[in-house]
mmCIF file with all atom_site columns, C-alpha atoms in Angstrom:
data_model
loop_
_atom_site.group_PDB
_atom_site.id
_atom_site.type_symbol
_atom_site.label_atom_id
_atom_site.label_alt_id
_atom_site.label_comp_id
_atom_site.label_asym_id
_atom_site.label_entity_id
_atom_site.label_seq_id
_atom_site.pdbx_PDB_ins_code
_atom_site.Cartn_x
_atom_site.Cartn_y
_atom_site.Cartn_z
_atom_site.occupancy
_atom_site.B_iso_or_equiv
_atom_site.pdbx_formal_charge
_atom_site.auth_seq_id
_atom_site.auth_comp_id
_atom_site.auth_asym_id
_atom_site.auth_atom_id
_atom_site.pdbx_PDB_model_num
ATOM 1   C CA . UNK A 1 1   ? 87.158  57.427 114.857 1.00 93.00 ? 1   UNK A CA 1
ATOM 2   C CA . UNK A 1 2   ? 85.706  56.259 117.879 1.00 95.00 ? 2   UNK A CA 1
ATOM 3   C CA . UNK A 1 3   ? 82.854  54.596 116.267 1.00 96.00 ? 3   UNK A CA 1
ATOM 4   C CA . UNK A 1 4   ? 84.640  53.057 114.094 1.00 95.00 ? 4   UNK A CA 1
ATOM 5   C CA . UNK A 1 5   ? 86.673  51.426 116.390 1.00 95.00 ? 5   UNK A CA 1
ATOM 6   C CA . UNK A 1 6   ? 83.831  50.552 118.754 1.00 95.00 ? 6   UNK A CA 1
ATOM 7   C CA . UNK A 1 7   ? 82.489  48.864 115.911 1.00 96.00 ? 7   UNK A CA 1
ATOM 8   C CA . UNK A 1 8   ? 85.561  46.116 115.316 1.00 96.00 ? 8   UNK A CA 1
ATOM 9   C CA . UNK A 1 9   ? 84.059  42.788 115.427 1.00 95.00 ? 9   UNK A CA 1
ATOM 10  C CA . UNK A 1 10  ? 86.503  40.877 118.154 1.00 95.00 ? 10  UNK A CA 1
ATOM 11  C CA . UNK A 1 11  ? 86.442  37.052 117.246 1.00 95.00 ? 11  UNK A CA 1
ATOM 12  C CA . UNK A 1 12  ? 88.401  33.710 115.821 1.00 95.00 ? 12  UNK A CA 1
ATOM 13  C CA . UNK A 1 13  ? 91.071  34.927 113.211 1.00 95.00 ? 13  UNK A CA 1
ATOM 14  C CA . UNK A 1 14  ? 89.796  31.875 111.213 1.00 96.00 ? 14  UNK A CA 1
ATOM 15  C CA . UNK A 1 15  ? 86.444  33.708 110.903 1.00 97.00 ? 15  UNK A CA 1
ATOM 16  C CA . UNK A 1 16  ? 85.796  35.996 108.045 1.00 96.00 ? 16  UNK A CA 1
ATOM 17  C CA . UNK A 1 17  ? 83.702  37.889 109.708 1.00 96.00 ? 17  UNK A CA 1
ATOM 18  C CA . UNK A 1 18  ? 86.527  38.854 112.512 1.00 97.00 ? 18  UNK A CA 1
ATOM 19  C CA . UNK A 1 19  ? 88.157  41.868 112.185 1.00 97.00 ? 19  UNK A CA 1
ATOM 20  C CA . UNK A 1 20  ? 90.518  41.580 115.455 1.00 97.00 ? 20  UNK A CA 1
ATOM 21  C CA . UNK A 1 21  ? 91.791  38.694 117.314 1.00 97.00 ? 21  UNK A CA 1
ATOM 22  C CA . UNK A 1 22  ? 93.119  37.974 119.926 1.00 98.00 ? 22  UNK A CA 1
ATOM 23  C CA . UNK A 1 23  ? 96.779  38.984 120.885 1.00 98.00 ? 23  UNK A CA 1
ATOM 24  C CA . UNK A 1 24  ? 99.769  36.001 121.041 1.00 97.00 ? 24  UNK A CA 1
ATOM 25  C CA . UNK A 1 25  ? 99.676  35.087 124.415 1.00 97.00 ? 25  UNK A CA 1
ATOM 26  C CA . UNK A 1 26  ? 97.688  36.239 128.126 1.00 97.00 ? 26  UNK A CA 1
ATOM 27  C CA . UNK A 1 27  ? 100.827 37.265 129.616 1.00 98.00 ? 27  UNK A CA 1
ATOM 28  C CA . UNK A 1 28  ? 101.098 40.271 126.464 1.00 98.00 ? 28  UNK A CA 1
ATOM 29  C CA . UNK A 1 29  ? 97.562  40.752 126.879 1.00 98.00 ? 29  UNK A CA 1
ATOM 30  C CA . UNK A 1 30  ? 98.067  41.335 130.749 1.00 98.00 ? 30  UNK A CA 1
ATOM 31  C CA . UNK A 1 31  ? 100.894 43.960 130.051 1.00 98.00 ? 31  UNK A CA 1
ATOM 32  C CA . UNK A 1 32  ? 98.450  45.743 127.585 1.00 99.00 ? 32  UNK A CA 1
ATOM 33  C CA . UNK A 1 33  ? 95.949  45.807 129.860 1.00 99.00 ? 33  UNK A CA 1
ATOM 34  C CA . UNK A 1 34  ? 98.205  47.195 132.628 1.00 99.00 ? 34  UNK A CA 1
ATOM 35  C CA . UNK A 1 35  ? 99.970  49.906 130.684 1.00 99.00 ? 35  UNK A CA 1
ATOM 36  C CA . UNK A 1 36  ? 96.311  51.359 130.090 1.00 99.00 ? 36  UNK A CA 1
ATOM 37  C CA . UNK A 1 37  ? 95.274  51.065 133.455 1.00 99.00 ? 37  UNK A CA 1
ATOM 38  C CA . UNK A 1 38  ? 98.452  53.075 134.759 1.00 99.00 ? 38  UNK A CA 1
ATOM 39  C CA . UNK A 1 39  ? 97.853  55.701 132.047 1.00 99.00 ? 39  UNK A CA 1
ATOM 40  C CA . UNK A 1 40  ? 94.390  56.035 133.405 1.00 99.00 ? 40  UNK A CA 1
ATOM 41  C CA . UNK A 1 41  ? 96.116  56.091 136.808 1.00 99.00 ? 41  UNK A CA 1
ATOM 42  C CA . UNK A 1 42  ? 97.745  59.359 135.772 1.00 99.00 ? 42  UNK A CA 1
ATOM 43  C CA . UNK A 1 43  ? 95.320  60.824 134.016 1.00 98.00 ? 43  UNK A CA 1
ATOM 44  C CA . UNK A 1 44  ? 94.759  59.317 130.780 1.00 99.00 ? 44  UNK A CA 1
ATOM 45  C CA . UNK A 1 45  ? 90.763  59.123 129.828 1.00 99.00 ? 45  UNK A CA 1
ATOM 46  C CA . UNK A 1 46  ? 89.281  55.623 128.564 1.00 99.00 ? 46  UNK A CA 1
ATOM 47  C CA . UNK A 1 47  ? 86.625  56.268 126.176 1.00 98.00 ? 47  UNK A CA 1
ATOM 48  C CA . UNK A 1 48  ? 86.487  53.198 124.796 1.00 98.00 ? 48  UNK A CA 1
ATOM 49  C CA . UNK A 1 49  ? 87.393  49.628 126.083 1.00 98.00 ? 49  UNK A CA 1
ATOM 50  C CA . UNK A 1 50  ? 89.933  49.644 128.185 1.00 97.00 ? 50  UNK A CA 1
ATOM 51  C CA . UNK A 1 51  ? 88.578  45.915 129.612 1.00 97.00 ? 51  UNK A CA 1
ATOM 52  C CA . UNK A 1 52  ? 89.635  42.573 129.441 1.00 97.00 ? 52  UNK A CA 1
ATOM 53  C CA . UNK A 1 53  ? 86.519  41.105 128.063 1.00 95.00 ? 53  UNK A CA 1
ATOM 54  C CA . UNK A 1 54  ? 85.237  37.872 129.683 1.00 94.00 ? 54  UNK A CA 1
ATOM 55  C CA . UNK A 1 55  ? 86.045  34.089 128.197 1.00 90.00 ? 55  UNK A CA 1
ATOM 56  C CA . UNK A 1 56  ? 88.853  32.372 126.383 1.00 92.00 ? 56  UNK A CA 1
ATOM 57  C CA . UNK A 1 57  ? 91.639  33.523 124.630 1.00 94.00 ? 57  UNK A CA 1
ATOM 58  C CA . UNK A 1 58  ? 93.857  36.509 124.738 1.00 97.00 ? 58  UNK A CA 1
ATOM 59  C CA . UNK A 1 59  ? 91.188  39.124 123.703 1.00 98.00 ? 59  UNK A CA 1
ATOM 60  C CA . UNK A 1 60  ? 91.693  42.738 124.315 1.00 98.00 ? 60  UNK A CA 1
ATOM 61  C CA . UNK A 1 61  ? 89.145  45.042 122.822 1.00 98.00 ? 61  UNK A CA 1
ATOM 62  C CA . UNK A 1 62  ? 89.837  47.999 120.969 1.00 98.00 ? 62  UNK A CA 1
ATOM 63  C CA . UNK A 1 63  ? 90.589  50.903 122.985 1.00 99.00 ? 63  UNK A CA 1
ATOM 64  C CA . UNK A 1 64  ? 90.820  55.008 122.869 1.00 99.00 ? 64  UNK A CA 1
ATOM 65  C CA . UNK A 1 65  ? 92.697  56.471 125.369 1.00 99.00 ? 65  UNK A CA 1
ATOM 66  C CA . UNK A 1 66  ? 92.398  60.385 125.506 1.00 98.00 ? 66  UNK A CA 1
ATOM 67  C CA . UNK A 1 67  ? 94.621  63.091 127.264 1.00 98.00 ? 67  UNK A CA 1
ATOM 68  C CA . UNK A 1 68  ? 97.709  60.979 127.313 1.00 97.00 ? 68  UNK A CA 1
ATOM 69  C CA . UNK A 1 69  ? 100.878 62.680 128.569 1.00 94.00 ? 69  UNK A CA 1
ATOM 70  C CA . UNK A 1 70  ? 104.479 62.861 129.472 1.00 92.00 ? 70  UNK A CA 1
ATOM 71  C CA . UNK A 1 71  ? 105.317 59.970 132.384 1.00 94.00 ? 71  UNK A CA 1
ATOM 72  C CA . UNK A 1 72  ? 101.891 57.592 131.197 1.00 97.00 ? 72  UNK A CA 1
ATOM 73  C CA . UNK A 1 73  ? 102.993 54.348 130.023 1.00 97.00 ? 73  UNK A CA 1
ATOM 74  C CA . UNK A 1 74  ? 100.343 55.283 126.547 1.00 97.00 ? 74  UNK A CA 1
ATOM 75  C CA . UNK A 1 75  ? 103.084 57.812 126.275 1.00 95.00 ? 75  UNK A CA 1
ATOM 76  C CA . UNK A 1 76  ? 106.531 56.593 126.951 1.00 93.00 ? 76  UNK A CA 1
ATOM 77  C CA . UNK A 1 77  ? 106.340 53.194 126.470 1.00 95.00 ? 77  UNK A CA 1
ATOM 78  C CA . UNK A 1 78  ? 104.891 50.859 122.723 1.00 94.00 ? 78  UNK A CA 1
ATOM 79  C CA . UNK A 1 79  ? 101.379 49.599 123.149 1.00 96.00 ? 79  UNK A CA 1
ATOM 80  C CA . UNK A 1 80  ? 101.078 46.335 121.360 1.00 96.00 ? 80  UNK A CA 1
ATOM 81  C CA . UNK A 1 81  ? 97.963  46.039 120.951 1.00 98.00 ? 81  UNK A CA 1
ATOM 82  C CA . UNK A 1 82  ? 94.396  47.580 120.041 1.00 98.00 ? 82  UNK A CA 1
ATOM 83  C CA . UNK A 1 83  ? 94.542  50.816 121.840 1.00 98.00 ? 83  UNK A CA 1
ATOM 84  C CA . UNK A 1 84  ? 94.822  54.283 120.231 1.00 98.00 ? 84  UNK A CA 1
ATOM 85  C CA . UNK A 1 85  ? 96.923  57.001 122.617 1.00 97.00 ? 85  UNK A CA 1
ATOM 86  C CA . UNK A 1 86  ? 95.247  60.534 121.718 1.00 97.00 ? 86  UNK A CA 1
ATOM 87  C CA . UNK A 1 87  ? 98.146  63.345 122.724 1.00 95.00 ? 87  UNK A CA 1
ATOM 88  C CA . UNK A 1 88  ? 97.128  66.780 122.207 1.00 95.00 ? 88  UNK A CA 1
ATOM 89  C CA . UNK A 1 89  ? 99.835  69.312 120.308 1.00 95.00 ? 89  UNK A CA 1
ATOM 90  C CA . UNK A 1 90  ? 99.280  72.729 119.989 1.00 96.00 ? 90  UNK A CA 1
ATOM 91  C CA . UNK A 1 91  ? 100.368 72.951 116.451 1.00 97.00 ? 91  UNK A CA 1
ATOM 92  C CA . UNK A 1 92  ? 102.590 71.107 113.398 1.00 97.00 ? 92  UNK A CA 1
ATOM 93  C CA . UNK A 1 93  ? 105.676 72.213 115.347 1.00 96.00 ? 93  UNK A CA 1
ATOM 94  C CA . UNK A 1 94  ? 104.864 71.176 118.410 1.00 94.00 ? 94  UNK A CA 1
ATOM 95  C CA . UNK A 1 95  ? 103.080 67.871 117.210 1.00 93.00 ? 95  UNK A CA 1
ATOM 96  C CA . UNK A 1 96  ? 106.801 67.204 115.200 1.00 92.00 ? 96  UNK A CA 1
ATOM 97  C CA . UNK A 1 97  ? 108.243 67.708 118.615 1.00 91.00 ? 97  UNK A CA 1
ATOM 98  C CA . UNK A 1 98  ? 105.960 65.363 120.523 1.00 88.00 ? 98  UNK A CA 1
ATOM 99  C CA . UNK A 1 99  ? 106.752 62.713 117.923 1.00 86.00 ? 99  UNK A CA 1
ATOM 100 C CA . UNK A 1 100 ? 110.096 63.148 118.271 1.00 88.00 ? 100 UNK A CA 1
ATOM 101 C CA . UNK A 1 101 ? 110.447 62.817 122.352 1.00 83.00 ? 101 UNK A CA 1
ATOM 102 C CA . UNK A 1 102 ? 110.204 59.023 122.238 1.00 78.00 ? 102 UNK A CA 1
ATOM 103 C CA . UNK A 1 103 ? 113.116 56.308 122.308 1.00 78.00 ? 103 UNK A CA 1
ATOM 104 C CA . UNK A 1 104 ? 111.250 54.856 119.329 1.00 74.00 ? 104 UNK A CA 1
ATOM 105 C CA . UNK A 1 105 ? 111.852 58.171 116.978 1.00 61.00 ? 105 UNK A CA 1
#
């Protein structure tokens, strides 16, 4: 999983060859960026991305955060945009459970 996302070309949408742009605006790219950093804050691992890459446009690279938990923003909160929250569940029950303690069902 991780390679694959390490391997999404980032470029113009207009490009073929681009297989993520950029987000809508700086200001959502910003709040991305911030809700990972505060995860990582509180524990959350970045093993991918997790940087706002240098030059124009609202770019934020794809991202893998693992051990995400209960009071991280990667958690509680939706993350529009390239990241992937990893959360841990001991089994189906307790992965159903998980799933389930979120305002978002």
């Amino acid at each position: 999983f991780r390679e694959q996302l390490a391997a999404a070309r980032l470029g113009d949408p207009l490009d073929e060859e681009t297989q993520l742009g950029p987000l809508a605006r700086p200001d959502l790219r910003d709040e991305l960026h911030r809700q990972v950093q505060d995860s990582m804050a509180l524990g959350a691992k970045c093993r991918l991305g997790g940087k706002i890459p240098a030059g124009k446009g609202a770019f934020y690279p794809p991202t893998l955060l693992t051990e995400v938990g209960p009071g991280m923003p990667a958690y509680h909160e939706e993350l529009f945009g390239p990241v992937a929250a990893v959360i841990r569940a001991n089994d189906e029950e307790h992965a159903i459970r998980l799933a389930n303690d979120s305002s978002f069902g």
